PDB file of C-alpha atoms in Angstrom:
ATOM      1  CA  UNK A   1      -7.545  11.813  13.393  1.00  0.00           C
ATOM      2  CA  UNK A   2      -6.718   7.817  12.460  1.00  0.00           C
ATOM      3  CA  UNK A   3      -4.476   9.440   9.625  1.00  0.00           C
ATOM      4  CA  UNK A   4      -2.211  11.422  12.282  1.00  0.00           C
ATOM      5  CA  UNK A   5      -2.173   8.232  14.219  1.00  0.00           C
ATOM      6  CA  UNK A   6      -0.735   6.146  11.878  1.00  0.00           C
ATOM      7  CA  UNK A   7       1.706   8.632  10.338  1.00  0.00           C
ATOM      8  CA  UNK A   8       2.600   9.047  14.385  1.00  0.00           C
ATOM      9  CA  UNK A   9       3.137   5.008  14.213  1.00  0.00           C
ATOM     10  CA  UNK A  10       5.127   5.025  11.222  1.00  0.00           C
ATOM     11  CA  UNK A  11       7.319   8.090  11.811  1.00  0.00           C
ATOM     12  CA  UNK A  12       8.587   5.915  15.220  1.00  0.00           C
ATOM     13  CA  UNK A  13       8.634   2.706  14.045  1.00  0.00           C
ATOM     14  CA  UNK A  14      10.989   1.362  16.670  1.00  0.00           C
ATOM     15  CA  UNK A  15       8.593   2.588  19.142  1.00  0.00           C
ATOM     16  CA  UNK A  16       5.911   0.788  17.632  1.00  0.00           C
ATOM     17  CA  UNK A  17       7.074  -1.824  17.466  1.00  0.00           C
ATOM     18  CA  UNK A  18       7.839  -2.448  20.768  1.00  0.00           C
ATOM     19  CA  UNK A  19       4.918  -0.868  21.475  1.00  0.00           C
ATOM     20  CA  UNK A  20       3.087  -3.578  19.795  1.00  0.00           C
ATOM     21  CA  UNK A  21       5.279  -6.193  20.985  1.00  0.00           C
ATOM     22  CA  UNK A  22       4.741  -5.826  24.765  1.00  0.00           C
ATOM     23  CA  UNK A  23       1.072  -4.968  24.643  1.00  0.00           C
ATOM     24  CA  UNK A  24       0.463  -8.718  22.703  1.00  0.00           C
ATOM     25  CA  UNK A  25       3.285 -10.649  24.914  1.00  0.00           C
ATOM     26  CA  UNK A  26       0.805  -8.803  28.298  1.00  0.00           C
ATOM     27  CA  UNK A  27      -2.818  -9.520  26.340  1.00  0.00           C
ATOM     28  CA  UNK A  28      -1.442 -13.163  25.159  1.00  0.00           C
ATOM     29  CA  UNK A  29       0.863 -14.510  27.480  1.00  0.00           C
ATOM     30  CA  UNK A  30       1.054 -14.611  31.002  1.00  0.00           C
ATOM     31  CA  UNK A  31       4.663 -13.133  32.284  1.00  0.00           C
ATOM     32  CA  UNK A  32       5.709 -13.901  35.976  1.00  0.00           C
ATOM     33  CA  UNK A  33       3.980 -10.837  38.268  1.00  0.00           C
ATOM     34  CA  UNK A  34       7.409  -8.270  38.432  1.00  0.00           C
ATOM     35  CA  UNK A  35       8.251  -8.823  34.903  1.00  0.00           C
ATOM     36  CA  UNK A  36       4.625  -7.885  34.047  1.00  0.00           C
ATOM     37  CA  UNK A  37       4.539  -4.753  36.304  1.00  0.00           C
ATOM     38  CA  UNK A  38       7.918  -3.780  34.437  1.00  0.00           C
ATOM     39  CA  UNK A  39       6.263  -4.183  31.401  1.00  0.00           C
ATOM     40  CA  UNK A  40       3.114  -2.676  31.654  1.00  0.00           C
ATOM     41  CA  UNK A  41       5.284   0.292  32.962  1.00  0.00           C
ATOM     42  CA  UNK A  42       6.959   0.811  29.896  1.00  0.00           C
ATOM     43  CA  UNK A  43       3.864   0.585  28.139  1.00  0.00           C
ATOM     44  CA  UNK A  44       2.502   2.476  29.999  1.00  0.00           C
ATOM     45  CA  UNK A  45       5.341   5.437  29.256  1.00  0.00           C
ATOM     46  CA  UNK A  46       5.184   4.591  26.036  1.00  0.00           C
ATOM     47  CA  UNK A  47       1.447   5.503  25.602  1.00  0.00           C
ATOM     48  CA  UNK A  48       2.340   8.780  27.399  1.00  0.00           C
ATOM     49  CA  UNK A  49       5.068   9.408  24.848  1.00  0.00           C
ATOM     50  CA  UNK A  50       2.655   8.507  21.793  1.00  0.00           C
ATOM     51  CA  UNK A  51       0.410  10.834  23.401  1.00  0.00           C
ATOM     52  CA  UNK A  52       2.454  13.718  23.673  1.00  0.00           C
ATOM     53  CA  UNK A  53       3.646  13.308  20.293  1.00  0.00           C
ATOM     54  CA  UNK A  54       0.961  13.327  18.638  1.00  0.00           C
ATOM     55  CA  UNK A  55      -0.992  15.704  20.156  1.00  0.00           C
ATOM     56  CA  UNK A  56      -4.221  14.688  18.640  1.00  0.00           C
ATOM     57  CA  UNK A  57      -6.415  17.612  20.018  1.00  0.00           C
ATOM     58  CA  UNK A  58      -4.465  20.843  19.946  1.00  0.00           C
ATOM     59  CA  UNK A  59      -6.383  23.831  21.459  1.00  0.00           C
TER      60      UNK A  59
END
């Protein structure tokens, strides 16, 4: 499971890295209120779009 995780990370490595990017600036650093909510909207679509990709339990 953590090795199709990390080959999901690495095959999108754009999208990890701003995936890691806004989730540190949000847990670290305290944005103004709307920038936040923008922000934690995208990463929230981008855990939706990790998700779907890699499809970690496939029925």
């Amino acid at each position: 499971m953590f090795k199709n995780i990390l080959n999901g990370f690495i095959d999108h490595p754009i999208f990890t890295s701003v995936f890691i990017a806004d989730f540190g600036i949000l847990l670290f650093h305290r944005p103004p209120f709307i920038f936040s909510l923008l922000m934690l909207g995208a990463l929230m679509g981008m855990c939706m779009y990790f998700g779907q990709k890699l499809a970690l339990f496939k029925i």
